[in-house]
Amino acid sequence: MEEPMKRYGVGYALAPKKRASFIQLSLVNLAKERGIDLIKIDTDKPLIDQGPFDCVLHKLYGDDWKRQLKDYASQNPHALIIDSPESIERLHNRISMLQVVTELEIDGQMASFGIPKQTVIYDAKMVSALYLENEGLKFPVIAKPLVADGSAKSHKMLLVFNKDGLRKLKPPIVLQEFVNHGAVIFKVYVVGDYVKCVKRKSLPDVTEDNLGRLESYLSFSQVSNLNTCEKNDDKYYKLMNLDDAELPPLSFLTDIARGLRRATKLHLFNFDVIRDNRVGNRYLVIDINYFPGYAKMPNYESVLTDFFWDVLNRNDKGIKSLTKGNCEKEVRVLIGNNGCGEDEGALPVSPIKMEDNENPILV
Ligand SMILES: Nc1ncnc2c1ncn2[C@@H]1O[C@H](COP(=O)(O)OP(=O)(O)OP(=O)(O)O)[C@@H](O)[C@H]1O
Ligand SMILES: O=P(O)(O)O[C@H]1[C@H](OP(=O)(O)O)[C@@H](OP(=O)(O)O)[C@@H](O)[C@@H](O)[C@@H]1OP(=O)(O)O
Ligand SMILES: [Mg+2]
Ligand SMILES: [Mg+2]
């Protein structure tokens, strides 16, 4: 007689929006066929009273949740926690997030990579054109909230064209050089050893001419996450034709992804890459996100199911590929004007532009 298939329980603790996008019936069913039951963790009840789970997936914040995970892990040493809160926290600060990129050692035969010049400002009195100049930054710059904790306000940014645009900035902020990149951003999704790059639209290039002509700043939020309907009437992006943009070499991106996995000890994240127009074959990482919108990735159901199956099986065999048991303990990580205005190249006003009073980094 055939042995019954071993079943695994994967508990997930996600905010309602993330749950709605990620936990689709197609994923639940495919995982079920492979012996993996996806089970919702009730965040109103103590984690310790739920399960038992072979694996806990999570994207929640705060000390209470961290404590709950720690208690769960110490009472269920066999359970995998994907990923450790301490590792995830590095991505909650836009400086420590990109610092890790600068520490990667990768043999860049095909292309080079780095991060844009940036500086952090904690004190409003420090915001000045002189300070920027001393830090080696030139206009235009992007002002980003220092904290990237998943809140709506942590995505609200400002493209600053000149010194007038600096006046109203509210620290703590990161000021990062805006690099022309042909209005295309590459989102590189990482799921364990799997790496997938997709193209999205981004902010259009800024010309010297623009700098003098425009308002002193532009507020925007999650420009690469606008929905298809918003993209439709967008002349600028039609003109530059996203379809024609060439992807960076996959093996190069895979090397960066592997390096980031090693350095961060994370398994579920994506990073945003732009091609620096000033230099041939140079790429800049501008953002890293924990547990991003995987449902937007082609075949996300099978990619995620394969990942669950792989880590659960390795765990059964005693291969410590993930943070296991005590989630603070370090364990070996296996590596395996509607988008345009009338002029070509003019900066978008809507839908990218948002009201100033909605932007928390503006006084
Ligand atoms: N240094 C830069 N040079 C040029 N464009 C940039 C730069 N930094 C950010 N951008 C543009 O601004 C957008 C938002 O920046 P970023 O990715 O840092 O924000 P985010 O809110 O963390 O994004 P996500 O929704 O991916 O989490 C990018 O997708 C890109 O279009
Ligand atoms: O909203 P989606 O599911 O698409 O995912 C987005 C995700 O939002 P959510 O985690 O609240 O869902 C964001 O996370 P926070 O920074 O806000 O934590 C961030 O990672 C975006 O980059 C993701 O979009 P993507 O990068 O994949 O395009
Ligand atoms: Mg981003
Ligand atoms: Mg981000």
Short mmCIF file of C-alpha atoms and ligand atoms in Angstrom, two decimals:
data_model
loop_
_atom_site.label_atom_id
_atom_site.label_comp_id
_atom_site.label_asym_id
_atom_site.label_seq_id
_atom_site.Cartn_x
_atom_site.Cartn_y
_atom_site.Cartn_z
CA MET A 1 0.00 0.00 0.00
CA GLU A 2 1.18 3.52 -0.82
CA GLU A 3 2.18 5.62 2.17
CA PRO A 4 -0.10 8.65 2.70
CA MET A 5 1.52 11.91 1.61
CA LYS A 6 3.14 13.79 4.49
CA ARG A 7 1.28 17.04 5.20
CA TYR A 8 2.81 20.26 6.40
CA GLY A 9 1.17 23.27 8.05
CA VAL A 10 2.39 26.74 7.11
CA GLY A 11 0.93 29.47 9.31
CA TYR A 12 0.78 32.96 7.87
CA ALA A 13 0.52 36.21 9.83
CA LEU A 14 -0.08 39.05 7.40
CA ALA A 15 -1.86 42.40 7.40
CA PRO A 16 -5.31 42.29 5.72
CA LYS A 17 -4.08 43.97 2.51
CA LYS A 18 -1.19 41.59 2.14
CA ARG A 19 -3.41 38.63 2.96
CA ALA A 20 -5.86 39.67 0.28
CA SER A 21 -3.19 39.92 -2.41
CA PHE A 22 -1.00 36.97 -1.43
CA ILE A 23 -3.35 34.29 -0.15
CA GLN A 24 -5.22 33.55 -3.36
CA LEU A 25 -7.23 30.38 -3.86
CA SER A 26 -4.89 29.34 -6.68
CA LEU A 27 -1.94 29.38 -4.25
CA VAL A 28 -3.85 27.65 -1.45
CA ASN A 29 -5.00 24.88 -3.83
CA LEU A 30 -1.65 24.28 -5.46
CA ALA A 31 0.09 24.13 -2.08
CA LYS A 32 -2.61 21.72 -0.83
CA GLU A 33 -1.97 19.37 -3.77
CA ARG A 34 1.69 19.27 -2.72
CA GLY A 35 0.77 18.46 0.90
CA ILE A 36 1.13 21.98 2.27
CA ASP A 37 -1.77 23.55 4.17
CA LEU A 38 -1.70 27.33 4.41
CA ILE A 39 -3.30 28.29 7.71
CA LYS A 40 -4.23 31.80 8.81
CA ILE A 41 -2.75 32.88 12.13
CA ASP A 42 -5.29 34.79 14.19
CA THR A 43 -3.36 37.87 15.31
CA ASP A 44 -5.98 38.63 17.98
CA LYS A 45 -4.97 35.46 19.79
CA PRO A 46 -1.56 34.50 21.19
CA LEU A 47 0.57 32.75 18.57
CA ILE A 48 1.70 30.24 21.15
CA ASP A 49 -1.88 28.88 21.43
CA GLN A 50 -2.10 28.24 17.68
CA GLY A 51 -0.69 25.60 15.37
CA PRO A 52 1.44 23.60 15.61
CA PHE A 53 2.98 24.94 12.41
CA ASP A 54 5.93 23.49 10.56
CA CYS A 55 6.63 26.98 9.32
CA VAL A 56 5.54 30.52 10.18
CA LEU A 57 5.43 33.15 7.42
CA HIS A 58 4.97 36.69 8.58
CA LYS A 59 5.06 40.38 7.75
CA LEU A 60 4.00 42.14 10.93
CA TYR A 61 5.81 44.73 12.99
CA GLY A 62 6.32 45.65 16.64
CA ASP A 63 7.87 44.37 19.84
CA ASP A 64 4.85 42.35 20.86
CA TRP A 65 4.93 40.35 17.63
CA LYS A 66 8.69 39.83 17.96
CA ARG A 67 8.21 38.50 21.48
CA GLN A 68 5.44 36.18 20.34
CA LEU A 69 7.62 34.75 17.60
CA LYS A 70 10.48 34.24 19.99
CA ASP A 71 8.26 32.40 22.47
CA TYR A 72 6.78 30.30 19.71
CA ALA A 73 10.21 29.40 18.38
CA SER A 74 11.56 28.41 21.76
CA GLN A 75 8.57 26.16 22.46
CA ASN A 76 8.57 24.72 18.91
CA PRO A 77 12.23 24.27 18.08
CA HIS A 78 11.41 22.28 14.93
CA ALA A 79 9.35 25.12 13.42
CA LEU A 80 10.87 27.37 10.76
CA ILE A 81 10.36 31.09 11.15
CA ILE A 82 10.58 32.82 7.78
CA ASP A 83 12.31 35.24 8.32
CA SER A 84 13.82 36.39 11.60
CA PRO A 85 12.48 39.79 12.75
CA GLU A 86 16.00 40.99 13.46
CA SER A 87 17.01 40.33 9.86
CA ILE A 88 13.88 41.99 8.52
CA GLU A 89 14.47 45.09 10.63
CA ARG A 90 17.55 46.03 8.66
CA LEU A 91 15.21 46.85 5.78
CA HIS A 92 13.19 49.25 7.92
CA ASN A 93 15.82 51.94 7.66
CA ARG A 94 16.74 53.25 4.20
CA ILE A 95 20.40 53.66 5.17
CA SER A 96 21.02 50.21 6.67
CA MET A 97 18.93 48.73 3.86
CA LEU A 98 21.33 49.90 1.15
CA GLN A 99 24.48 49.66 3.25
CA VAL A 100 24.38 45.92 2.68
CA VAL A 101 24.61 46.46 -1.10
CA THR A 102 27.84 48.40 -0.72
CA GLU A 103 29.36 45.51 1.25
CA LEU A 104 28.69 42.86 -1.40
CA GLU A 105 31.69 41.40 -3.13
CA ILE A 106 30.72 40.25 -6.57
CA ASP A 107 32.89 39.73 -9.55
CA GLY A 108 31.33 42.23 -11.97
CA GLN A 109 32.48 41.05 -15.38
CA MET A 110 29.27 41.88 -17.20
CA ALA A 111 28.28 45.03 -15.40
CA SER A 112 28.91 47.05 -12.27
CA PHE A 113 26.53 47.93 -9.49
CA GLY A 114 26.24 50.18 -6.46
CA ILE A 115 23.82 52.58 -4.81
CA PRO A 116 23.10 56.25 -5.55
CA LYS A 117 24.95 58.86 -3.48
CA GLN A 118 22.90 59.56 -0.39
CA THR A 119 22.96 61.21 3.01
CA VAL A 120 20.70 61.14 6.04
CA ILE A 121 19.43 64.26 7.79
CA TYR A 122 17.99 64.14 11.29
CA ASP A 123 17.85 67.85 12.04
CA ALA A 124 15.81 70.38 10.02
CA LYS A 125 18.56 72.98 10.55
CA MET A 126 20.95 70.83 8.54
CA VAL A 127 18.86 70.90 5.37
CA SER A 128 20.67 73.23 2.99
CA ALA A 129 22.13 73.31 -0.50
CA LEU A 130 25.57 73.78 1.02
CA TYR A 131 25.21 70.67 3.12
CA LEU A 132 24.18 68.71 0.03
CA GLU A 133 27.16 70.03 -1.87
CA ASN A 134 29.51 69.05 0.94
CA GLU A 135 28.05 65.57 0.86
CA GLY A 136 28.78 65.41 -2.87
CA LEU A 137 25.11 65.48 -3.91
CA LYS A 138 23.75 67.43 -6.87
CA PHE A 139 20.18 68.36 -7.79
CA PRO A 140 17.79 66.77 -8.51
CA VAL A 141 17.58 64.69 -5.33
CA ILE A 142 14.88 62.43 -3.94
CA ALA A 143 13.86 62.94 -0.33
CA LYS A 144 12.68 59.67 1.25
CA PRO A 145 11.45 59.03 4.79
CA LEU A 146 14.32 57.39 6.71
CA VAL A 147 11.96 54.75 8.04
CA ALA A 148 10.62 52.16 5.62
CA ASP A 149 8.28 50.31 7.93
CA GLY A 150 5.50 49.45 5.50
CA SER A 151 3.27 52.33 6.55
CA ALA A 152 1.69 54.40 3.76
CA LYS A 153 3.69 57.42 4.90
CA SER A 154 7.00 55.58 4.56
CA HIS A 155 6.40 55.48 0.79
CA LYS A 156 5.74 59.23 0.39
CA MET A 157 8.61 61.00 -1.29
CA LEU A 158 9.69 64.22 -2.87
CA LEU A 159 11.67 64.83 -6.03
CA VAL A 160 13.52 68.05 -5.27
CA PHE A 161 14.78 70.12 -8.22
CA ASN A 162 16.55 73.01 -6.52
CA LYS A 163 17.37 74.65 -3.21
CA ASP A 164 13.89 76.16 -2.87
CA GLY A 165 12.50 72.66 -2.77
CA LEU A 166 14.62 71.85 0.30
CA ARG A 167 12.95 74.46 2.45
CA LYS A 168 9.95 72.50 3.54
CA LEU A 169 11.55 69.11 4.18
CA LYS A 170 10.80 67.43 7.49
CA PRO A 171 13.59 65.13 8.82
CA PRO A 172 14.44 62.39 9.50
CA ILE A 173 14.97 61.98 5.78
CA VAL A 174 17.35 60.42 3.34
CA LEU A 175 18.41 62.65 0.46
CA GLN A 176 19.43 60.54 -2.49
CA GLU A 177 20.74 61.65 -5.84
CA PHE A 178 18.13 61.23 -8.56
CA VAL A 179 19.74 59.26 -11.36
CA ASN A 180 18.32 59.39 -14.89
CA HIS A 181 17.40 55.86 -15.89
CA GLY A 182 15.05 56.06 -18.85
CA ALA A 183 11.90 55.82 -16.70
CA VAL A 184 12.17 52.03 -16.33
CA ILE A 185 12.77 50.26 -13.06
CA PHE A 186 13.66 46.59 -12.68
CA LYS A 187 12.05 44.78 -9.77
CA VAL A 188 13.99 41.70 -8.82
CA TYR A 189 11.91 39.24 -6.82
CA VAL A 190 13.76 36.74 -4.65
CA VAL A 191 12.11 33.61 -3.22
CA GLY A 192 14.86 31.51 -1.66
CA ASP A 193 17.08 30.51 -4.58
CA TYR A 194 14.59 31.68 -7.19
CA VAL A 195 15.14 35.06 -8.85
CA LYS A 196 12.77 36.82 -11.25
CA CYS A 197 13.19 40.27 -12.77
CA VAL A 198 10.27 42.30 -14.11
CA LYS A 199 10.07 45.79 -15.62
CA ARG A 200 7.95 48.58 -14.22
CA LYS A 201 7.54 52.20 -15.05
CA SER A 202 9.43 54.74 -13.00
CA LEU A 203 9.94 58.48 -12.81
CA PRO A 204 10.93 60.01 -16.15
CA ASP A 205 14.38 61.48 -16.69
CA VAL A 206 15.02 65.05 -15.59
CA THR A 207 16.91 67.26 -18.03
CA GLU A 208 18.99 70.33 -17.19
CA ASP A 209 16.30 72.29 -18.93
CA ASN A 210 13.61 70.81 -16.68
CA LEU A 211 15.57 71.84 -13.62
CA GLY A 212 15.23 75.53 -14.31
CA ARG A 213 11.69 75.43 -15.65
CA LEU A 214 9.88 73.35 -13.12
CA GLU A 215 8.38 73.79 -9.69
CA SER A 216 10.94 73.33 -6.96
CA TYR A 217 9.69 69.86 -5.99
CA LEU A 218 7.21 67.12 -6.84
CA SER A 219 5.46 64.90 -4.28
CA PHE A 220 4.89 61.28 -5.26
CA SER A 221 4.28 57.84 -3.82
CA GLN A 222 4.80 54.27 -5.08
CA VAL A 223 5.15 55.24 -8.70
CA SER A 224 6.08 51.71 -9.77
CA ASN A 225 2.99 50.28 -8.11
CA LEU A 226 0.32 52.18 -10.04
CA ASN A 227 -2.34 49.95 -11.54
CA THR A 228 -2.78 49.15 -15.21
CA CYS A 229 -5.69 51.48 -15.69
CA GLU A 230 -3.59 54.40 -14.50
CA LYS A 231 -0.88 53.35 -16.94
CA ASN A 232 -3.22 53.38 -19.93
CA ASP A 233 -3.59 57.04 -20.68
CA ASP A 234 0.00 57.67 -20.03
CA LYS A 235 1.58 59.13 -23.15
CA TYR A 236 5.06 59.41 -21.73
CA TYR A 237 5.35 55.72 -20.97
CA LYS A 238 3.83 54.78 -24.29
CA LEU A 239 6.46 56.89 -25.98
CA MET A 240 9.37 55.35 -24.18
CA ASN A 241 7.83 51.89 -24.59
CA LEU A 242 8.45 49.76 -21.54
CA ASP A 243 8.37 46.63 -23.72
CA ASP A 244 11.54 47.68 -25.53
CA ALA A 245 13.65 48.18 -22.44
CA GLU A 246 16.31 45.52 -22.14
CA LEU A 247 16.56 43.56 -18.88
CA PRO A 248 19.87 43.51 -17.01
CA PRO A 249 21.73 40.18 -17.44
CA LEU A 250 19.95 37.59 -15.27
CA SER A 251 23.15 35.95 -14.04
CA PHE A 252 24.35 39.35 -12.83
CA LEU A 253 21.09 39.94 -10.94
CA THR A 254 21.21 36.41 -9.56
CA ASP A 255 24.69 37.06 -8.17
CA ILE A 256 23.45 40.21 -6.45
CA ALA A 257 20.38 38.37 -5.14
CA ARG A 258 22.53 35.57 -3.75
CA GLY A 259 24.86 38.08 -2.13
CA LEU A 260 21.95 39.91 -0.56
CA ARG A 261 20.48 36.64 0.72
CA ARG A 262 23.75 35.73 2.37
CA ALA A 263 24.31 39.15 3.86
CA THR A 264 20.76 39.74 5.08
CA LYS A 265 19.83 36.14 5.93
CA LEU A 266 16.50 36.83 4.29
CA HIS A 267 14.66 34.56 1.87
CA LEU A 268 11.67 36.62 0.79
CA PHE A 269 12.35 40.07 -0.60
CA ASN A 270 12.68 42.11 -3.75
CA PHE A 271 15.07 44.86 -4.74
CA ASP A 272 14.61 47.74 -7.17
CA VAL A 273 17.33 48.36 -9.72
CA ILE A 274 17.81 51.21 -12.20
CA ARG A 275 20.27 51.48 -15.07
CA ASP A 276 22.47 54.55 -14.67
CA ASN A 277 22.12 56.49 -17.94
CA ARG A 278 25.40 58.29 -17.37
CA VAL A 279 27.51 55.13 -17.41
CA GLY A 280 27.26 52.11 -19.69
CA ASN A 281 26.30 48.89 -17.91
CA ARG A 282 26.09 50.36 -14.44
CA TYR A 283 23.17 49.46 -12.23
CA LEU A 284 22.05 51.01 -8.96
CA VAL A 285 20.01 49.33 -6.23
CA ILE A 286 17.64 51.92 -4.79
CA ASP A 287 15.26 49.96 -2.55
CA ILE A 288 14.86 46.56 -0.87
CA ASN A 289 11.46 45.37 0.35
CA TYR A 290 10.62 42.49 2.63
CA PHE A 291 7.88 40.10 1.44
CA PRO A 292 6.83 42.23 -1.54
CA GLY A 293 3.80 41.82 -3.81
CA TYR A 294 4.62 38.31 -5.03
CA ALA A 295 1.17 37.86 -6.55
CA LYS A 296 2.30 40.26 -9.29
CA MET A 297 5.07 37.84 -10.26
CA PRO A 298 4.33 35.40 -13.12
CA ASN A 299 3.51 31.89 -11.78
CA TYR A 300 3.82 33.05 -8.22
CA GLU A 301 1.79 30.08 -7.01
CA SER A 302 4.24 27.47 -8.23
CA VAL A 303 7.31 29.51 -7.25
CA LEU A 304 6.08 29.92 -3.69
CA THR A 305 4.82 26.33 -3.42
CA ASP A 306 8.20 25.01 -4.60
CA PHE A 307 9.90 27.22 -2.04
CA PHE A 308 7.71 25.99 0.83
CA TRP A 309 8.20 22.38 -0.21
CA ASP A 310 11.93 22.81 -0.46
CA VAL A 311 12.44 24.45 2.93
CA LEU A 312 10.06 22.09 4.70
CA ASN A 313 11.78 19.04 3.24
CA ARG A 314 15.24 20.32 4.00
CA ASN A 315 14.09 21.02 7.52
CA ASP A 316 12.82 17.46 7.89
CA LYS A 317 16.19 16.21 6.77
CA GLY A 318 17.87 18.39 9.36
CA ILE A 319 19.41 20.79 6.86
CA LYS A 320 19.44 24.14 8.56
CA SER A 321 18.73 26.40 5.66
CA LEU A 322 16.71 28.94 7.57
CA THR A 323 16.44 30.60 10.90
CA LYS A 324 15.07 27.85 13.04
CA GLY A 325 14.21 27.34 16.67
CA ASN A 326 15.41 30.39 18.54
CA CYS A 327 14.78 33.06 15.95
CA GLU A 328 17.52 35.28 17.31
CA LYS A 329 20.14 32.64 16.82
CA GLU A 330 22.21 32.83 13.71
CA VAL A 331 22.24 29.63 11.68
CA ARG A 332 23.92 28.66 8.47
CA VAL A 333 22.20 30.03 5.43
CA LEU A 334 22.26 27.82 2.38
CA ILE A 335 22.75 29.67 -0.83
CA GLY A 336 21.91 27.98 -3.08
CA ASN A 337 0.34 65.85 -16.96
CA ASN A 338 -0.93 62.48 -16.90
CA GLY A 339 2.37 60.96 -16.74
CA CYS A 340 3.76 63.45 -19.16
CA GLY A 341 2.17 66.75 -19.88
CA GLU A 342 2.26 67.62 -23.53
CA ASP A 343 5.99 67.60 -24.11
CA GLU A 344 7.95 64.45 -24.49
CA GLY A 345 10.18 64.18 -21.45
CA ALA A 346 8.21 66.59 -19.31
CA LEU A 347 7.64 65.44 -15.78
CA PRO A 348 4.41 63.69 -14.89
CA VAL A 349 1.90 65.55 -12.81
CA SER A 350 -0.87 63.02 -12.38
CA PRO A 351 -1.26 60.20 -11.34
CA ILE A 352 2.20 60.39 -9.82
CA LYS A 353 1.78 63.78 -8.22
CA MET A 354 -0.01 63.82 -4.89
CA GLU A 355 -1.24 66.60 -2.65
CA ASP A 356 1.45 68.23 -0.51
CA ASN A 357 -0.65 68.04 2.63
CA GLU A 358 -0.56 64.24 2.35
CA ASN A 359 3.21 64.13 2.47
CA PRO A 360 4.69 63.55 5.97
CA ILE A 361 8.17 64.74 5.03
CA LEU A 362 6.83 68.19 4.15
CA VAL A 363 6.36 70.79 6.89
N1 LIG B 1 17.85 57.51 -6.71
C1 LIG B 1 16.82 57.44 -7.56
N2 LIG B 1 16.96 57.86 -8.85
C2 LIG B 1 15.93 57.82 -9.71
N3 LIG B 1 14.69 57.38 -9.38
C3 LIG B 1 14.49 56.96 -8.12
C4 LIG B 1 15.54 56.95 -7.15
N4 LIG B 1 15.05 56.51 -5.98
C5 LIG B 1 13.76 56.24 -6.21
N5 LIG B 1 13.40 56.49 -7.48
C6 LIG B 1 12.06 56.36 -8.05
O1 LIG B 1 11.14 56.52 -6.99
C7 LIG B 1 10.40 55.31 -6.78
C8 LIG B 1 10.18 55.10 -5.30
O2 LIG B 1 11.40 54.95 -4.63
P1 LIG B 1 11.64 53.70 -3.65
O3 LIG B 1 11.62 52.47 -4.44
O4 LIG B 1 12.85 54.01 -2.86
O5 LIG B 1 10.34 53.85 -2.73
P2 LIG B 1 9.43 52.80 -1.96
O6 LIG B 1 8.23 53.54 -1.51
O7 LIG B 1 10.25 52.12 -0.93
O8 LIG B 1 9.03 51.78 -3.12
P3 LIG B 1 8.28 50.34 -2.98
O9 LIG B 1 6.88 50.57 -3.31
O10 LIG B 1 9.02 49.53 -4.03
O11 LIG B 1 8.55 49.88 -1.60
C9 LIG B 1 11.22 54.22 -7.46
O12 LIG B 1 10.41 53.15 -7.84
C10 LIG B 1 11.78 54.98 -8.64
O13 LIG B 1 10.78 55.14 -9.63
O1 LIG B 2 1.07 45.92 -2.16
P1 LIG B 2 1.81 44.77 -2.77
O2 LIG B 2 1.38 43.43 -2.22
O3 LIG B 2 1.85 44.83 -4.22
O4 LIG B 2 3.33 44.84 -2.28
C1 LIG B 2 4.04 46.02 -2.01
C2 LIG B 2 4.27 45.99 -0.54
O5 LIG B 2 3.05 46.25 0.11
P2 LIG B 2 2.33 45.31 1.20
O6 LIG B 2 3.35 44.46 1.85
O7 LIG B 2 1.70 46.27 2.11
O8 LIG B 2 1.35 44.50 0.42
C3 LIG B 2 5.21 47.07 -0.07
O9 LIG B 2 5.54 46.72 1.26
P3 LIG B 2 5.77 47.80 2.38
O10 LIG B 2 7.04 48.51 2.05
O11 LIG B 2 4.58 48.70 2.34
O12 LIG B 2 5.87 46.95 3.60
C4 LIG B 2 6.49 47.09 -0.87
O13 LIG B 2 7.21 45.91 -0.63
C5 LIG B 2 6.18 47.18 -2.34
O14 LIG B 2 7.39 47.18 -3.00
C6 LIG B 2 5.34 45.99 -2.76
O15 LIG B 2 5.08 46.07 -4.16
P4 LIG B 2 6.13 45.49 -5.22
O16 LIG B 2 7.47 45.98 -4.84
O17 LIG B 2 6.05 44.00 -5.18
O18 LIG B 2 5.62 46.05 -6.47
MG MG B 3 10.74 50.66 -4.43
MG MG B 4 10.36 50.11 -0.63
#
